[in-house]
């Protein structure tokens, strides 16, 4: 950790500068991979069936843009539902009350054990199950009635399907995070007179975050793509938007590629965001660097090493 | 809340203390009083009737082989462990229970938490909060539990870190500190709640030998300042020099209690002699 003072190095035997081992195998592999990559790029660019012109023309048209907006909206709402519901379910599952932990277990069992596509469809066709939704006391008076069809629009059905399913997965992630925190932390907090709720909020959850964030990032990226499932109930998100277009123009492949490129762009941005989030919640432990930061520090280290080497020779 | 009829004949029954301030130690009343405390984990009896008294300002050291129940007894005092039998009072309050009409009622979580505020505890493994700096560790409980304004808590925390000789480490995270420094921060964190009693659970056992001294020095200063302390330790030198009393525990019972000089120099019991011959 400590940087050795240059003056203290005087009188030390000369620094070893050995010839590094040459890895010929790596060079051969690199050449082969580069050759394949060039060939792949060449064939993609020159195959007219990819329809790059179509992709270019339609890349930022209004229908695609609003589709992206809906996709992001769906992802955000579903993930917020997932995280909030997941934390709640995880805390319920860790409750000493068997009724509370049991009901959380039942929820997870049902929502994790059935396909999310089926859940989305069920929410979309909820009208056939319960035509009237009402607010009131079960078996008692009701205060308000809603028509299921006007309340559960396709978009709401999509959010419910994705979000409630996600909550089941998130709860397991959160539970693993909570259990990963050393028991001594909760003990130290209660020895200081902190309540159990405060211990959870101030001490355990922030530490659990370090374990929770990486898989949650994965879940978010996965959700961005899974949200395309709601195209089956005609929510005009990105996939459904391009489907409408190619249904009209029969340019299926270019438009599907267009959607894929946008999905890639969005997931890439999320990956970067995840890195900084992980670094924030990893404070107090080893710091991770971005590739750029690593490059800079490497260059700096090399430059100082060179300077010392030169100075050493001059002496 | 009065502990009626449980005291020894002639002994003054522990009275409920008025107010819950930390400095409510009345003269002549023990800070900690334990009567027949038993604790078992399942079928394993760890404590088999502990009778002890610790007076305000007293430094009591507890020694004994591992598994003798010393740490468990310490954890019972601030109700981290529930006792199965007997009675335990801290500062006149029955720990974890309320006695009403000859029956014991469990205290609510918030009431247990309130009791613990006056009892500082230092753990073998430090248990500092790793996501907070040293300063934030010390400030956490005063701000969150006592609701002291942040600026004021910060001032107090800086003073405490200075007291344990770590003013320059205020902004360091626990992972950036040595074991000895971490334990000193942990002591400062416990002191931040202005406890009337400090419990030390083998505070130097997880430390490299050369770091033990700095922690013991802080504890010694604390003892000189008049803090009531119960110290589970293997540091016989500390016990002899700083302790007012020394307790030897083995197999869940107090085998011997006396002044450190007596017990260490002339142990009366065979078991004490055997133990000391191994560690001294």
XYZ file of C-alpha atoms in Angstrom:
595
model
C 0.000 0.000 0.000
C 2.676 2.493 0.976
C 4.611 4.209 -1.737
C 8.311 3.757 -1.192
C 10.185 6.998 -0.956
C 12.603 7.159 -3.882
C 15.518 8.367 -1.770
C 15.226 5.345 0.513
C 15.895 3.084 -2.462
C 19.490 4.241 -2.722
C 22.041 1.581 -2.045
C 19.602 -1.177 -2.951
C 20.691 -3.799 -5.508
C 19.673 -2.953 -9.060
C 15.991 -3.407 -9.966
C 15.372 -6.653 -11.920
C 14.482 -6.023 -15.561
C 14.090 -9.525 -17.005
C 12.911 -10.479 -20.491
C 9.257 -11.527 -20.071
C 8.064 -14.961 -21.242
C 6.700 -14.793 -24.799
C 3.238 -16.305 -25.156
C 3.261 -17.496 -28.775
C -0.044 -19.352 -28.406
C -1.798 -16.116 -27.479
C -0.475 -14.391 -30.572
C -1.729 -17.175 -32.839
C -5.153 -17.134 -31.157
C -5.347 -13.340 -31.502
C -4.622 -13.519 -35.233
C -7.286 -16.175 -35.795
C -9.900 -14.258 -33.821
C -9.102 -11.012 -35.644
C -9.450 -12.803 -38.997
C -12.873 -14.218 -38.060
C -14.007 -10.819 -36.773
C -13.060 -9.065 -40.003
C -14.884 -11.713 -42.017
C -18.010 -11.403 -39.845
C -18.130 -7.618 -40.120
C -17.554 -7.829 -43.889
C -20.395 -10.280 -44.466
C -22.817 -8.359 -42.231
C -22.133 -5.066 -43.980
C -22.367 -6.551 -47.479
C -25.455 -8.758 -47.006
C -28.376 -6.730 -48.437
C -30.880 -8.791 -46.410
C -29.824 -6.965 -43.255
C -31.387 -3.848 -44.735
C -29.122 -1.286 -43.133
C -30.803 1.479 -45.088
C -34.184 0.511 -43.625
C -32.698 0.456 -40.136
C -31.164 3.874 -40.722
C -34.389 5.363 -42.029
C -36.526 4.066 -39.196
C -33.991 4.337 -36.383
C -35.456 7.415 -34.702
C -38.976 7.650 -36.067
C -41.736 8.653 -33.642
C -43.270 5.181 -33.346
C -39.924 3.691 -32.289
C -39.227 6.539 -29.891
C -42.572 6.274 -28.123
C -42.056 2.501 -28.029
C -38.718 3.030 -26.267
C -40.432 5.401 -23.857
C -43.042 2.775 -23.004
C -40.386 0.081 -22.616
C -38.432 2.246 -20.166
C -41.616 3.165 -18.324
C -42.628 -0.497 -18.001
C -39.152 -1.486 -16.834
C -38.992 1.285 -14.245
C -42.462 0.626 -12.832
C -42.002 -3.142 -12.771
C -38.588 -2.860 -11.069
C -39.854 -0.408 -8.445
C -42.713 -2.818 -7.727
C -40.222 -5.666 -7.692
C -37.729 -4.029 -5.323
C -40.296 -2.641 -2.880
C -42.280 -5.858 -2.925
C -39.096 -7.898 -2.706
C -37.802 -6.094 0.393
C -41.216 -6.451 2.006
C -41.466 -10.152 1.181
C -37.887 -10.795 2.332
C -38.506 -9.149 5.701
C -41.769 -11.071 5.983
C -39.999 -14.336 5.236
C -37.468 -13.656 7.997
C -40.229 -12.879 10.488
C -40.498 -15.188 13.507
C -44.289 -15.195 13.022
C -45.052 -18.360 10.991
C -48.227 -16.868 9.499
C -46.303 -13.910 8.061
C -43.340 -15.915 6.798
C -45.703 -18.594 5.478
C -47.776 -16.170 3.431
C -44.622 -14.680 1.928
C -43.478 -18.186 1.077
C -46.830 -18.919 -0.577
C -46.636 -15.751 -2.676
C -43.144 -16.587 -3.885
C -44.153 -20.164 -4.585
C -47.077 -19.088 -6.779
C -45.495 -16.177 -8.625
C -42.150 -17.814 -9.204
C -43.647 -21.151 -10.150
C -45.781 -19.989 -13.076
C -44.565 -18.485 -16.368
C -44.531 -14.700 -16.409
C -46.136 -14.757 -19.860
C -49.130 -16.610 -18.423
C -49.318 -14.126 -15.548
C -49.339 -11.209 -17.992
C -52.135 -12.846 -19.996
C -54.144 -13.553 -16.828
C -53.912 -9.893 -15.792
C -54.948 -8.822 -19.262
C -58.019 -11.066 -19.166
C -58.823 -10.316 -15.523
C -62.252 -9.083 -16.605
C -63.287 -12.654 -17.306
C -62.319 -13.585 -13.728
C -63.639 -10.596 -11.787
C -65.730 -8.225 -13.896
C -66.204 -5.753 -11.027
C -63.523 -4.527 -8.649
C -64.710 -2.810 -5.511
C -63.088 -1.157 -2.527
C -64.611 -2.125 0.783
C -64.535 -4.645 3.574
C -64.774 -8.283 2.438
C -68.224 -9.670 3.289
C -69.044 -6.121 4.472
C -69.966 -2.813 2.906
C -68.300 -1.591 -0.291
C -67.362 2.003 -0.928
C -66.543 2.147 -4.631
C -66.972 0.074 -7.737
C -64.701 -0.109 -10.766
C -65.123 -1.791 -14.054
C -62.160 -4.156 -14.326
C -61.755 -3.419 -17.983
C -61.348 0.329 -17.573
C -59.097 0.008 -14.516
C -56.793 -2.742 -15.795
C -55.712 -1.370 -19.160
C -53.189 -3.443 -21.123
C -50.404 -1.223 -19.769
C -51.528 -1.720 -16.155
C -51.859 -5.456 -16.784
C -48.302 -5.480 -18.150
C -46.966 -3.631 -15.096
C -48.799 -5.977 -12.724
C -47.643 -9.091 -14.536
C -44.007 -8.037 -14.686
C -43.819 -6.288 -11.296
C -45.548 -8.899 -9.148
C -43.494 -11.656 -10.747
C -40.317 -9.648 -10.193
C -41.143 -9.130 -6.513
C -40.966 -12.892 -5.992
C -37.482 -13.062 -7.510
C -36.260 -9.901 -5.796
C -37.373 -11.176 -2.396
C -34.961 -14.093 -2.664
C -32.153 -11.734 -3.679
C -32.892 -9.387 -0.778
C -33.179 -12.280 1.663
C -29.785 -13.608 0.592
C -28.368 -10.107 1.084
C -29.812 -9.740 4.571
C -28.545 -13.174 5.594
C -25.068 -12.321 4.283
C -24.633 -9.589 6.910
C -22.731 -10.787 9.986
C -24.948 -11.461 13.007
C -22.534 -9.370 15.097
C -23.693 -6.238 13.269
C -27.268 -6.576 14.487
C -25.952 -7.440 17.953
C -23.756 -4.352 18.077
C -26.691 -2.216 16.967
C -29.060 -3.607 19.576
C -26.362 -3.276 22.240
C -26.375 0.442 21.371
C -30.121 0.512 22.008
C -31.295 0.607 18.407
C -34.698 -0.864 17.634
C -35.025 -3.818 15.298
C -36.561 -1.706 12.508
C -33.830 0.904 12.800
C -31.137 -1.769 12.860
C -32.573 -3.181 9.650
C -32.752 0.220 7.947
C -29.504 1.789 9.141
C -27.159 -1.156 9.637
C -28.250 -4.370 7.932
C -29.848 -3.231 4.655
C -27.041 -0.817 3.632
C -24.559 -3.670 4.059
C -26.859 -6.151 2.362
C -26.970 -3.757 -0.603
C -23.463 -4.788 -1.567
C -24.776 -8.302 -2.119
C -28.168 -7.190 -3.451
C -27.083 -4.632 -6.080
C -25.258 -6.851 -8.605
C -28.095 -9.361 -9.095
C -30.599 -6.480 -9.029
C -28.697 -4.894 -11.902
C -28.979 -8.176 -13.741
C -32.689 -8.288 -12.979
C -33.148 -4.750 -14.324
C -31.337 -5.571 -17.535
C -33.314 -8.770 -17.799
C -36.550 -6.866 -17.121
C -35.801 -4.411 -19.931
C -35.807 -7.346 -22.311
C -38.600 -9.322 -20.621
C -40.847 -6.278 -20.937
C -41.084 -7.169 -24.648
C -43.400 -10.010 -23.560
C -46.215 -7.541 -23.032
C -46.336 -7.120 -26.803
C -48.688 -10.130 -26.676
C -51.320 -7.999 -24.969
C -50.787 -5.118 -27.420
C -48.920 -2.685 -25.193
C -47.108 -0.427 -27.679
C -43.612 -0.847 -26.280
C -40.523 -1.137 -28.480
C -41.093 -4.647 -29.846
C -44.812 -4.167 -30.474
C -44.098 -0.821 -32.193
C -41.711 -2.395 -34.708
C -44.055 -5.348 -35.134
C -46.774 -2.940 -36.260
C -44.375 -1.405 -38.756
C -43.149 -4.663 -40.290
C -46.689 -5.982 -40.324
C -47.329 -3.194 -42.796
C -44.034 -3.159 -44.744
C -42.877 -6.798 -44.426
C -39.350 -5.570 -43.549
C -39.240 -8.039 -40.672
C -35.502 -8.614 -40.238
C -34.333 -4.989 -40.438
C -36.939 -3.851 -37.934
C -36.211 -6.668 -35.499
C -32.523 -5.748 -35.781
C -33.440 -2.133 -35.164
C -35.217 -3.124 -31.963
C -32.251 -5.298 -30.945
C -29.836 -2.399 -31.426
C -31.986 -0.186 -29.226
C -32.224 -2.901 -26.574
C -28.424 -3.210 -26.683
C -27.969 0.536 -26.290
C -30.302 0.617 -23.295
C -28.777 -2.393 -21.560
C -25.292 -0.922 -22.099
C -26.316 2.290 -20.365
C -27.780 0.276 -17.489
C -24.528 -1.679 -17.153
C -22.596 1.560 -16.662
C -25.122 2.760 -14.091
C -24.822 -0.524 -12.226
C -21.059 -0.108 -11.948
C -21.311 3.232 -10.158
C -24.112 1.977 -7.915
C -21.995 -1.013 -6.911
C -19.066 1.222 -6.182
C -21.191 3.478 -3.974
C -22.530 0.601 -1.875
C -19.111 -1.067 -1.789
C -17.585 1.877 0.087
C -15.579 0.784 3.077
C -14.403 -2.259 1.117
C -12.018 -2.502 -1.810
C -12.658 0.207 -4.396
C -13.311 -0.827 -7.977
C -12.053 1.317 -10.841
C -13.580 2.027 -14.236
C -11.621 0.848 -17.241
C -10.647 4.463 -17.960
C -9.474 5.052 -14.390
C -7.462 1.846 -14.515
C -5.867 2.950 -17.779
C -4.885 6.312 -16.285
C -3.438 4.861 -13.113
C -1.514 2.273 -15.130
C -0.075 4.964 -17.390
C 0.844 7.102 -14.416
C 2.544 4.176 -12.694
C 4.460 3.299 -15.852
C 5.596 6.893 -16.337
C 6.936 7.190 -12.787
C 8.604 3.791 -13.156
C 10.302 4.948 -16.335
C 11.376 8.201 -14.757
C 12.926 6.386 -11.820
C 14.647 3.959 -14.155
C 16.128 6.841 -16.158
C 17.191 8.693 -13.023
C 18.695 5.487 -11.682
C 20.790 5.036 -14.796
C 21.919 8.672 -14.747
C 23.131 8.204 -11.228
C -40.709 -3.217 39.123
C -39.559 -3.769 42.701
C -37.638 -6.915 43.354
C -39.547 -8.053 46.418
C -38.505 -10.894 48.617
C -35.681 -12.107 46.477
C -32.841 -10.431 48.308
C -30.823 -12.237 50.914
C -31.978 -11.679 54.477
C -30.775 -8.330 55.627
C -29.756 -7.270 52.157
C -31.443 -4.203 50.855
C -33.826 -5.192 48.072
C -33.002 -3.530 44.781
C -35.231 -0.551 44.321
C -36.545 0.880 41.121
C -34.386 3.767 40.095
C -36.166 6.973 39.311
C -35.601 8.348 35.856
C -33.599 6.453 33.328
C -30.586 8.676 33.174
C -27.260 6.926 32.955
C -25.883 8.509 36.072
C -28.604 7.247 38.366
C -26.252 5.059 40.359
C -27.193 5.540 43.962
C -24.359 5.087 46.429
C -24.415 1.773 48.203
C -26.537 0.066 45.577
C -24.811 -2.372 43.241
C -24.632 -1.420 39.582
C -25.080 -5.042 38.609
C -26.666 -7.641 40.806
C -27.066 -11.210 39.746
C -28.932 -13.830 41.761
C -28.997 -17.448 40.714
C -28.783 -16.621 37.026
C -29.132 -19.727 34.863
C -28.922 -19.970 31.115
C -29.181 -22.990 28.897
C -29.086 -23.460 25.154
C -31.414 -26.374 24.585
C -30.140 -29.138 26.852
C -26.776 -27.507 27.388
C -26.599 -25.659 30.713
C -24.156 -22.811 30.239
C -24.812 -20.857 33.433
C -25.770 -22.764 36.582
C -26.640 -20.106 39.112
C -24.452 -17.028 39.068
C -24.485 -14.801 42.160
C -22.462 -11.629 41.751
C -22.518 -7.977 42.637
C -20.653 -5.161 40.958
C -20.574 -1.818 42.753
C -20.538 1.530 40.944
C -17.013 2.400 39.858
C -15.837 -1.176 40.307
C -13.765 -2.909 37.647
C -14.526 -6.598 37.721
C -12.453 -8.964 35.609
C -13.816 -12.359 34.717
C -11.452 -15.158 33.773
C -11.916 -18.834 33.067
C -11.461 -21.520 30.441
C -13.388 -21.272 27.189
C -16.894 -22.609 27.493
C -17.093 -21.633 31.149
C -19.963 -19.214 30.456
C -18.133 -15.898 30.954
C -19.209 -14.393 27.646
C -22.739 -15.733 28.004
C -23.045 -14.112 31.424
C -21.867 -10.822 29.953
C -24.427 -11.082 27.151
C -27.177 -11.788 29.670
C -26.441 -8.512 31.441
C -27.667 -6.468 28.471
C -30.280 -9.052 27.513
C -28.627 -10.193 24.306
C -29.367 -13.580 25.866
C -32.557 -14.306 27.792
C -31.900 -15.893 31.161
C -33.851 -19.028 32.069
C -33.846 -18.641 35.844
C -32.717 -16.233 38.535
C -32.819 -12.470 38.595
C -30.532 -9.854 37.130
C -30.615 -6.158 37.940
C -28.668 -3.343 36.351
C -28.764 -0.029 38.137
C -31.770 -1.234 40.110
C -33.761 -2.240 37.030
C -34.687 -5.851 36.434
C -33.102 -6.754 33.080
C -35.602 -7.674 30.361
C -38.594 -8.118 32.658
C -41.049 -6.246 34.812
C -42.284 -7.766 38.041
C -45.903 -7.105 38.791
C -48.084 -9.005 41.232
C -45.443 -11.652 41.769
C -45.325 -12.407 38.059
C -42.701 -11.570 35.496
C -43.773 -9.781 32.333
C -41.459 -9.591 29.380
C -40.477 -6.059 28.468
C -41.409 -4.766 25.046
C -38.669 -4.416 22.461
C -38.513 -0.649 22.871
C -38.170 -0.998 26.641
C -35.329 -3.499 26.297
C -33.658 -1.102 23.857
C -34.042 1.718 26.395
C -32.352 -0.434 29.058
C -29.442 -1.211 26.765
C -28.732 2.468 26.145
C -27.123 2.737 29.560
C -24.957 -0.337 29.019
C -22.021 -0.093 26.638
C -20.684 -3.261 25.112
C -17.389 -3.954 23.378
C -17.120 -7.154 21.367
C -14.237 -9.497 20.719
C -14.625 -8.984 16.959
C -15.197 -5.196 17.222
C -18.419 -5.338 15.133
C -17.892 -1.836 13.792
C -20.296 -0.843 11.035
C -18.108 -1.300 7.934
C -20.124 1.046 5.704
C -19.532 4.015 8.004
C -16.386 5.966 8.832
C -14.995 5.871 12.359
C -16.706 9.186 13.095
C -20.043 7.993 11.693
C -19.758 4.809 13.747
C -19.426 6.845 16.921
C -22.177 9.305 15.932
C -24.705 6.699 14.812
C -26.345 5.788 18.114
C -26.440 9.305 19.632
C -28.077 10.669 16.464
C -30.394 7.749 15.730
C -31.291 6.636 19.239
C -30.834 9.658 21.477
C -31.924 12.088 18.743
C -29.037 14.432 19.441
C -28.537 17.066 16.695
C -25.856 15.992 14.207
C -23.555 18.946 14.845
C -23.559 18.312 18.567
C -23.095 14.565 18.128
C -20.196 15.184 15.770
C -18.502 17.403 18.317
C -18.903 14.759 21.007
C -17.724 12.015 18.658
C -14.576 13.934 17.734
C -13.851 14.418 21.428
C -14.323 10.699 22.064
C -12.051 9.719 19.188
C -9.485 12.081 20.623
C -9.884 10.397 23.989
C -9.022 7.008 22.459
C -6.175 8.617 20.493
C -7.715 8.378 17.037
C -8.700 11.946 16.181
C -6.752 11.682 12.913
C -8.641 8.527 11.865
C -12.127 10.042 12.044
C -12.683 9.796 8.310
C -11.245 6.286 7.899
C -13.424 3.275 7.279
C -12.981 0.289 9.636
C -11.294 -1.730 6.884
C -8.571 0.912 6.754
C -7.792 0.607 10.463
C -5.704 -1.919 12.376
C -7.409 -4.255 14.821
C -6.293 -2.191 17.779
C -7.561 1.011 16.194
C -10.879 -0.649 15.340
C -11.336 -1.781 18.916
C -10.586 1.709 20.211
C -13.221 3.121 17.830
C -15.615 0.464 19.144
C -14.925 1.639 22.706
C -15.547 5.247 21.643
C -18.791 4.146 19.974
C -19.989 2.506 23.187
C -18.976 5.544 25.257
C -20.922 7.854 22.952
C -24.154 6.701 24.603
C -22.764 7.817 27.970
C -23.300 4.425 29.571
C -23.282 3.817 33.311
C -21.728 0.398 32.770
C -19.299 -0.976 30.224
C -19.104 -4.631 29.269
C -15.974 -5.923 27.555
C -16.182 -9.336 25.905
C -12.571 -10.466 25.422
C -11.691 -7.110 23.848
C -8.096 -8.040 23.048
C -8.465 -11.689 22.042
C -8.732 -11.011 18.315
C -5.741 -8.671 18.272
C -2.148 -9.154 17.243
C 0.033 -9.153 20.386
C 1.654 -5.797 19.641
C -1.779 -4.115 19.394
C -3.117 -5.365 22.736
C -1.362 -2.658 24.726
C -3.043 0.319 23.069
C -6.520 -1.087 23.791
C -5.696 -1.965 27.381
C -4.299 1.553 27.868
C -7.642 3.077 26.811
C -9.513 0.710 29.141
C -7.177 1.551 31.992
C -7.840 5.248 31.518
C -11.553 4.498 31.535
C -11.185 2.674 34.855
C -9.214 5.576 36.325
C -12.042 7.909 35.271
C -14.399 5.861 37.450
C -16.335 3.820 34.890
C -18.019 0.664 36.141
C -16.630 -2.160 34.034
C -17.012 -5.888 33.653
C -14.154 -7.283 31.621
C -14.012 -10.845 30.356
C -10.346 -11.253 29.579
C -7.289 -13.437 29.401
C -4.988 -10.519 30.231
C -3.906 -11.389 33.758
C -1.613 -8.363 33.872
C -4.547 -6.054 33.224
C -6.657 -7.870 35.786
C -3.957 -7.534 38.440
C -3.167 -3.907 37.700
C -6.581 -2.390 36.959
C -9.173 -4.783 38.365
C -10.820 -4.202 41.724
C -12.129 -7.742 41.802
C -11.446 -10.941 39.935
C -13.907 -13.720 39.250
C -12.889 -17.175 38.134
C -15.643 -19.058 36.331
C -15.662 -22.679 35.292
C -18.448 -24.978 34.145
C -21.114 -22.288 34.437
C -20.472 -21.375 38.063
C -18.395 -18.791 39.904
C -15.631 -20.845 41.453
C -13.809 -18.070 43.181
C -14.095 -14.343 43.672
C -11.720 -11.971 45.392
C -9.240 -9.204 44.815
C -7.022 -9.924 41.809
C -3.976 -10.167 44.059
C -5.592 -12.816 46.284
C -6.970 -14.930 43.494
C -3.899 -14.798 41.290
C -1.353 -15.272 44.052
C -3.207 -17.622 46.408
C -6.050 -19.363 44.606
C -8.087 -21.319 47.131
C -9.671 -23.801 44.764
C -7.977 -26.610 42.931
C -9.687 -25.697 39.647
C -8.459 -22.124 39.873
C -4.955 -23.340 40.602
C -5.042 -25.676 37.594
C -6.295 -22.931 35.284
C -3.786 -20.359 36.481
C -0.900 -22.801 36.236
C -1.739 -23.152 32.546
C -2.119 -19.477 31.661
C 0.389 -17.704 33.915
